[in-house]
CSV table of N, CA and C in Angstrom, one decimal:
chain,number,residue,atom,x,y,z
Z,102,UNK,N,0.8,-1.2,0.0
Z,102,UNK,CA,0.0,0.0,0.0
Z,102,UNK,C,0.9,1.2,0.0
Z,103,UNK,N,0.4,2.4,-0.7
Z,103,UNK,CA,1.0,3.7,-0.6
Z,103,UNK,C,1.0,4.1,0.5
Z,104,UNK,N,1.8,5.1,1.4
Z,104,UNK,CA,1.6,6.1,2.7
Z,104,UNK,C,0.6,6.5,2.4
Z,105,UNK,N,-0.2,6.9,3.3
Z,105,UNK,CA,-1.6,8.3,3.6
Z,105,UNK,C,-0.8,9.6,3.3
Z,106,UNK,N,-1.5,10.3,2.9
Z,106,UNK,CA,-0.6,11.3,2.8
Z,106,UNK,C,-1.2,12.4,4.5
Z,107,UNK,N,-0.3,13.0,4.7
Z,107,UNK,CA,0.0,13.7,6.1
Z,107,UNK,C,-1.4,14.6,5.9
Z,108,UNK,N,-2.7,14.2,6.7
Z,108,UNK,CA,-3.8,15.6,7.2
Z,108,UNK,C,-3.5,16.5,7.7
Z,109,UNK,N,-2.9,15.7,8.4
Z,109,UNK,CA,-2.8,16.7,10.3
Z,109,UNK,C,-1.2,16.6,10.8
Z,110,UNK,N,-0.7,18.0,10.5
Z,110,UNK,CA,0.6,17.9,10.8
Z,110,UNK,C,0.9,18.6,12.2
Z,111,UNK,N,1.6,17.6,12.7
Z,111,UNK,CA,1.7,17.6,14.3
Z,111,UNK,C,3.1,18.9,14.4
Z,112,UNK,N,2.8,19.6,15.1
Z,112,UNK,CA,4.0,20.5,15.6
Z,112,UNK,C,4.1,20.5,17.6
Z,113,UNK,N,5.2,20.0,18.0
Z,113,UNK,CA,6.0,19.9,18.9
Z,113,UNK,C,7.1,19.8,19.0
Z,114,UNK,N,7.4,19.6,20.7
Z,114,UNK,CA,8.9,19.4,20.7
Z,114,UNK,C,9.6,18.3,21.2
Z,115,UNK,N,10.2,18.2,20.9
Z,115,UNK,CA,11.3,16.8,21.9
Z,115,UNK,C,11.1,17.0,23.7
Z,116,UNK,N,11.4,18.1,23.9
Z,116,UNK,CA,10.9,18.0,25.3
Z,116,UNK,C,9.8,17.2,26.0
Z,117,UNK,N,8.7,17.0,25.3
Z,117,UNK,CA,7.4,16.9,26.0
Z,117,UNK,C,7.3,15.3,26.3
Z,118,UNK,N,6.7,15.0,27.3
Z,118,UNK,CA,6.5,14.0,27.8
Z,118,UNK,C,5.6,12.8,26.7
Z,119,UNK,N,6.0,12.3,26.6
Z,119,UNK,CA,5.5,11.2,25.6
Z,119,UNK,C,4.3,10.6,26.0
Z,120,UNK,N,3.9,10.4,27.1
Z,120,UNK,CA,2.2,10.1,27.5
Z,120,UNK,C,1.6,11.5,27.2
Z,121,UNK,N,1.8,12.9,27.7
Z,121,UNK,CA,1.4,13.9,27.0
Z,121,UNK,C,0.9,14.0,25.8
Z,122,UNK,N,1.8,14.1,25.4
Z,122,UNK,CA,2.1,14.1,23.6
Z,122,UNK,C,1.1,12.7,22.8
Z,123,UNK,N,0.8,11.7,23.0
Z,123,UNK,CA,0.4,10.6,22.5
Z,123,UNK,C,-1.7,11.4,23.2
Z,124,UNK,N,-1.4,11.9,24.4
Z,124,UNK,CA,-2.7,12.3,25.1
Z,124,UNK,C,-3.2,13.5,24.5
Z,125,UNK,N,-2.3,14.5,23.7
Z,125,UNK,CA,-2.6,15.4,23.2
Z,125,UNK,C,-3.7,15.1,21.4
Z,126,UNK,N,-2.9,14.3,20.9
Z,126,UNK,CA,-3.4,13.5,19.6
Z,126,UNK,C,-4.6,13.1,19.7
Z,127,UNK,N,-4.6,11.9,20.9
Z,127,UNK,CA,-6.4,11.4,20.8
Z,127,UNK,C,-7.0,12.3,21.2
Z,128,UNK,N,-7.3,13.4,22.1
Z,128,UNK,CA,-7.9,14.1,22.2
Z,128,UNK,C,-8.0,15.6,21.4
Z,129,UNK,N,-7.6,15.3,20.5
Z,129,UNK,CA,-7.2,16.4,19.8
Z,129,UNK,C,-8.8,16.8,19.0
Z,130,UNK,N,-9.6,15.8,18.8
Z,130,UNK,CA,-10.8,16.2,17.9
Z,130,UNK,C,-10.6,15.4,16.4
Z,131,UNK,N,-9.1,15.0,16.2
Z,131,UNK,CA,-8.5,14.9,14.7
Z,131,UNK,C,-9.2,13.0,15.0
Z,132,UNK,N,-9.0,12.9,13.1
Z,132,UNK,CA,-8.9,11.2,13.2
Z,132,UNK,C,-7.5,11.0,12.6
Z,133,UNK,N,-6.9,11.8,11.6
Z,133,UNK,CA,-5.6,11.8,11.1
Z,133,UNK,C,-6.0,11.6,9.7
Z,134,UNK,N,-4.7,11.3,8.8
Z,134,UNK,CA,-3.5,10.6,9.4
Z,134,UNK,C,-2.8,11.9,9.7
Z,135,UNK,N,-1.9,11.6,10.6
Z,135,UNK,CA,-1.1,12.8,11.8
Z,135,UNK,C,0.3,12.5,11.3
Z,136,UNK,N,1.0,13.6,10.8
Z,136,UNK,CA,2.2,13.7,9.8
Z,136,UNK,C,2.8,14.1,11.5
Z,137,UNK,N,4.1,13.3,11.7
Z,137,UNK,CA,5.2,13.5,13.2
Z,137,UNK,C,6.2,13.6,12.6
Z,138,UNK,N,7.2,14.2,12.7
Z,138,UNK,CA,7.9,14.4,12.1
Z,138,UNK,C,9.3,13.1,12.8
Z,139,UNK,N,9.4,12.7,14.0
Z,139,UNK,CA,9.6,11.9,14.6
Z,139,UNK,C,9.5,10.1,14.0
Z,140,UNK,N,8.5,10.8,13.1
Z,140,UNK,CA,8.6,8.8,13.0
Z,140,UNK,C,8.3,9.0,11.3
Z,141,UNK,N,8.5,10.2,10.5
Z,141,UNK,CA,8.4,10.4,9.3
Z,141,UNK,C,9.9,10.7,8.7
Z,142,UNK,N,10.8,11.2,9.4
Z,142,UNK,CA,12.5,11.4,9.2
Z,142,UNK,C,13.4,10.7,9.7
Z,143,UNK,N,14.1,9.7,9.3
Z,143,UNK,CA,14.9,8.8,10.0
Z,143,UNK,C,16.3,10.1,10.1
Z,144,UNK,N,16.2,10.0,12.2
Z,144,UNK,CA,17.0,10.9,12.8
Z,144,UNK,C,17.7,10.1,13.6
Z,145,UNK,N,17.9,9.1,13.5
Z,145,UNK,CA,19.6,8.2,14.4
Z,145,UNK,C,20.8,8.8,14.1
Z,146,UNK,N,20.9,9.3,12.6
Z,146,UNK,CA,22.4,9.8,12.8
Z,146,UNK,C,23.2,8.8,12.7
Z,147,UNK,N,22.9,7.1,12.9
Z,147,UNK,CA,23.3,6.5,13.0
Z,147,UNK,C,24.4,5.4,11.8
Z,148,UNK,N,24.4,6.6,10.6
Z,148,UNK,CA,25.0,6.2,9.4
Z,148,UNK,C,24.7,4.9,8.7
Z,149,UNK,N,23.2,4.4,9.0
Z,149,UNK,CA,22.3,3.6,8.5
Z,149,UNK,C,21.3,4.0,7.5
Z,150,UNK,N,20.8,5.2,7.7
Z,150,UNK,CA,19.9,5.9,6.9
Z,150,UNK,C,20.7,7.0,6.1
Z,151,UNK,N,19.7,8.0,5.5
Z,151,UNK,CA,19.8,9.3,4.9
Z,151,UNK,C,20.1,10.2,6.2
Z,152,UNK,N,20.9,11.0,6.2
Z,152,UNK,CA,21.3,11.8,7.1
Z,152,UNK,C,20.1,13.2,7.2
Z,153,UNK,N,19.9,13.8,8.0
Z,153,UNK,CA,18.8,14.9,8.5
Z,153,UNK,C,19.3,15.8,7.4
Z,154,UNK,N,20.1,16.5,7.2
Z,154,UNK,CA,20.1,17.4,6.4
Z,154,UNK,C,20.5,16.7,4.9
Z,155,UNK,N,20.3,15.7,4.3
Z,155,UNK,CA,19.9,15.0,2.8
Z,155,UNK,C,18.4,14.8,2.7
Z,156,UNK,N,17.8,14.4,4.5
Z,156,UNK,CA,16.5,14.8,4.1
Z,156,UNK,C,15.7,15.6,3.8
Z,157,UNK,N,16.4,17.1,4.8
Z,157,UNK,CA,15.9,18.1,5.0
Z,157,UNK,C,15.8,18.7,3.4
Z,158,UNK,N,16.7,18.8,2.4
Z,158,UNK,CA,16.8,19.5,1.5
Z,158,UNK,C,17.9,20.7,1.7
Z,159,UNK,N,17.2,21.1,0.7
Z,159,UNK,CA,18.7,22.7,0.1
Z,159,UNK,C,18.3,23.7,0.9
Z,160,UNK,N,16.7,23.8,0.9
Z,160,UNK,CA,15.7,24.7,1.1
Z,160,UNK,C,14.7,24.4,2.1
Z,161,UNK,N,14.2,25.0,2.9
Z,161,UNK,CA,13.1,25.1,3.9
Z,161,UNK,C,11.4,25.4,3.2
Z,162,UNK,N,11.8,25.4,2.2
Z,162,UNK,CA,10.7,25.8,1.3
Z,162,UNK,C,10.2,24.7,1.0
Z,163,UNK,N,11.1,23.8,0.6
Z,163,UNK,CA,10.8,22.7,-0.8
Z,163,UNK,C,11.2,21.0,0.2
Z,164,UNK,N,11.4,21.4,1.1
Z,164,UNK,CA,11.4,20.2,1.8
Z,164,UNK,C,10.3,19.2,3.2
Z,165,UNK,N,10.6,18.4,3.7
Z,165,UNK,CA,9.4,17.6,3.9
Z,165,UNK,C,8.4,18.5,5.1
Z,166,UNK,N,8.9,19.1,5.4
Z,166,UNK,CA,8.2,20.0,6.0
Z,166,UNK,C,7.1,21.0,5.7
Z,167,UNK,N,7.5,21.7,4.7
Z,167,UNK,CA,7.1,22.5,3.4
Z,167,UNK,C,5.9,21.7,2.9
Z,168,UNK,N,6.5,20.6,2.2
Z,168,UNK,CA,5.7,19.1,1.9
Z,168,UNK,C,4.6,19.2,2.3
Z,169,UNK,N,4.7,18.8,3.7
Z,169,UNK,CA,3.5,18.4,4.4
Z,169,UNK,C,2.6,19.4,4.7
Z,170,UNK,N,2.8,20.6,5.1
Z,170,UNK,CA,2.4,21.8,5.2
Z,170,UNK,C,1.0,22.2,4.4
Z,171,UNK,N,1.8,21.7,2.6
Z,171,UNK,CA,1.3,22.1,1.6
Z,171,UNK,C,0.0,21.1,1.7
Z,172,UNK,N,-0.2,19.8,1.7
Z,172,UNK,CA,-1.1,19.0,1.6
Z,172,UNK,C,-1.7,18.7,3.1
Z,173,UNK,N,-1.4,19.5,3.9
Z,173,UNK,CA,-2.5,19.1,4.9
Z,173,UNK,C,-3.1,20.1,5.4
Z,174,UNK,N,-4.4,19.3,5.8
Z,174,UNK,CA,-5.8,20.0,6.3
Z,174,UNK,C,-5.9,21.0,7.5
Z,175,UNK,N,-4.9,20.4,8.3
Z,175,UNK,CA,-4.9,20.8,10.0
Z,175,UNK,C,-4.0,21.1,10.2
Z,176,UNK,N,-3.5,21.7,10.7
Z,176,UNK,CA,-2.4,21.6,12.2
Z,176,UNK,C,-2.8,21.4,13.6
Z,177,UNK,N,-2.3,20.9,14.2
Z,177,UNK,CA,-2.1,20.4,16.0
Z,177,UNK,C,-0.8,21.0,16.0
Z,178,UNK,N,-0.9,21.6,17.3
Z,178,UNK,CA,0.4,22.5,17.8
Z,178,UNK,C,0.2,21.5,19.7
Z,179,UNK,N,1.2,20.9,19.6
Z,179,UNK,CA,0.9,20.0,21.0
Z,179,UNK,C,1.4,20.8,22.4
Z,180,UNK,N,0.6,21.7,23.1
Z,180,UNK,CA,1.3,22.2,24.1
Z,180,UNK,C,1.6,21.1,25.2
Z,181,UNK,N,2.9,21.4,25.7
Z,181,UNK,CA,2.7,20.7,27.3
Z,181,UNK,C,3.4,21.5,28.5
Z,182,UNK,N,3.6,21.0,29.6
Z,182,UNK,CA,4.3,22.3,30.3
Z,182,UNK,C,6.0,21.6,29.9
Z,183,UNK,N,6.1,21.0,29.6
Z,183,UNK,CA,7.7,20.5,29.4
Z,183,UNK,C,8.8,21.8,28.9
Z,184,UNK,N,7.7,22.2,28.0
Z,184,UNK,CA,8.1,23.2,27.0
Z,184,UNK,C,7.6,24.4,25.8
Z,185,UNK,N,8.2,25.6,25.5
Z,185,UNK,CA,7.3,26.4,24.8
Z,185,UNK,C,7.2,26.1,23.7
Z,186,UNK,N,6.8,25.4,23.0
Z,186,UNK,CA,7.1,25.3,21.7
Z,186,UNK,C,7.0,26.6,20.7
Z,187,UNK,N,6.7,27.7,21.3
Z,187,UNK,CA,7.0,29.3,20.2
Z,187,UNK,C,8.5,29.7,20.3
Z,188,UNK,N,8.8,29.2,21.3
Z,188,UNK,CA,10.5,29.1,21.2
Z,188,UNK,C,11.1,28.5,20.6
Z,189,UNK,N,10.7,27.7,20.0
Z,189,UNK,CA,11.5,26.7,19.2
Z,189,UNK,C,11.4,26.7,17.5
Z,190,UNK,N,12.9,27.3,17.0
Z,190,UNK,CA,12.8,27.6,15.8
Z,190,UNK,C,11.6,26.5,14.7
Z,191,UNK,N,11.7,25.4,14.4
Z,191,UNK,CA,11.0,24.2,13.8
Z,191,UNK,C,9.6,24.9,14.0
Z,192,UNK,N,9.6,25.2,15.5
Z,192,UNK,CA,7.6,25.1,15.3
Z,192,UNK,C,7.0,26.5,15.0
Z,193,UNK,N,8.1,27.5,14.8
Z,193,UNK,CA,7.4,28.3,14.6
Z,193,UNK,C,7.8,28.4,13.0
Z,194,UNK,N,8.9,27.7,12.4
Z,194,UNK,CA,8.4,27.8,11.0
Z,194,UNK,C,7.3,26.9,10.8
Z,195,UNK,N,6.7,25.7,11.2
Z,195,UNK,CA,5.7,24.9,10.7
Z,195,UNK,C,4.7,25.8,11.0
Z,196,UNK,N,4.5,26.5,11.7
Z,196,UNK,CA,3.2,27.2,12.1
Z,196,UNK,C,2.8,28.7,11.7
Z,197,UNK,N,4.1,29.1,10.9
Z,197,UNK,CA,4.4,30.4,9.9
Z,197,UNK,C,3.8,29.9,8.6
């Protein structure tokens, strides 16, 4: 089967508690599918995969970010107290 393509693109941070974050989703009102950027970019670093910036692109425009942006319906911005996410460069381009 093809991927779904991303509805609902999730913006948060690495800080946030992971029962949070998973608690923020189902209750979110969404059915999805919920574009994470966490489990959509292979980020080990671990010289197994494509490296983050081969994934990222040349451009912030034209990459998977961008991507998703362009084809989805929603955004979810996951607050938690962990962390601000308006602080954080990533979420405030996804949400620009």
């Amino acid at each position: 089967k093809e991927p779904l393509p991303g509805a609902v693109m999730v913006s948060h941070a690495w800080d946030e508690d992971y029962q949070q974050f998973v608690e923020a989703l189902e209750t979110s009102g969404s059915d999805g599918p919920f574009w994470v950027c966490a489990t959509a970019i292979y980020q080990n670093e671990d010289g197994h995969g494509p490296s983050i910036p081969q994934q990222l692109g040349e451009s912030p425009s034209s990459g998977p970010f961008a991507t998703v942006l362009k084809q989805s319906t929603q955004m979810l911005a996951v607050l938690t107290a962990a962390c601000d996410i308006y602080t954080r460069l990533w979420c405030v381009f996804e949400m620009w």
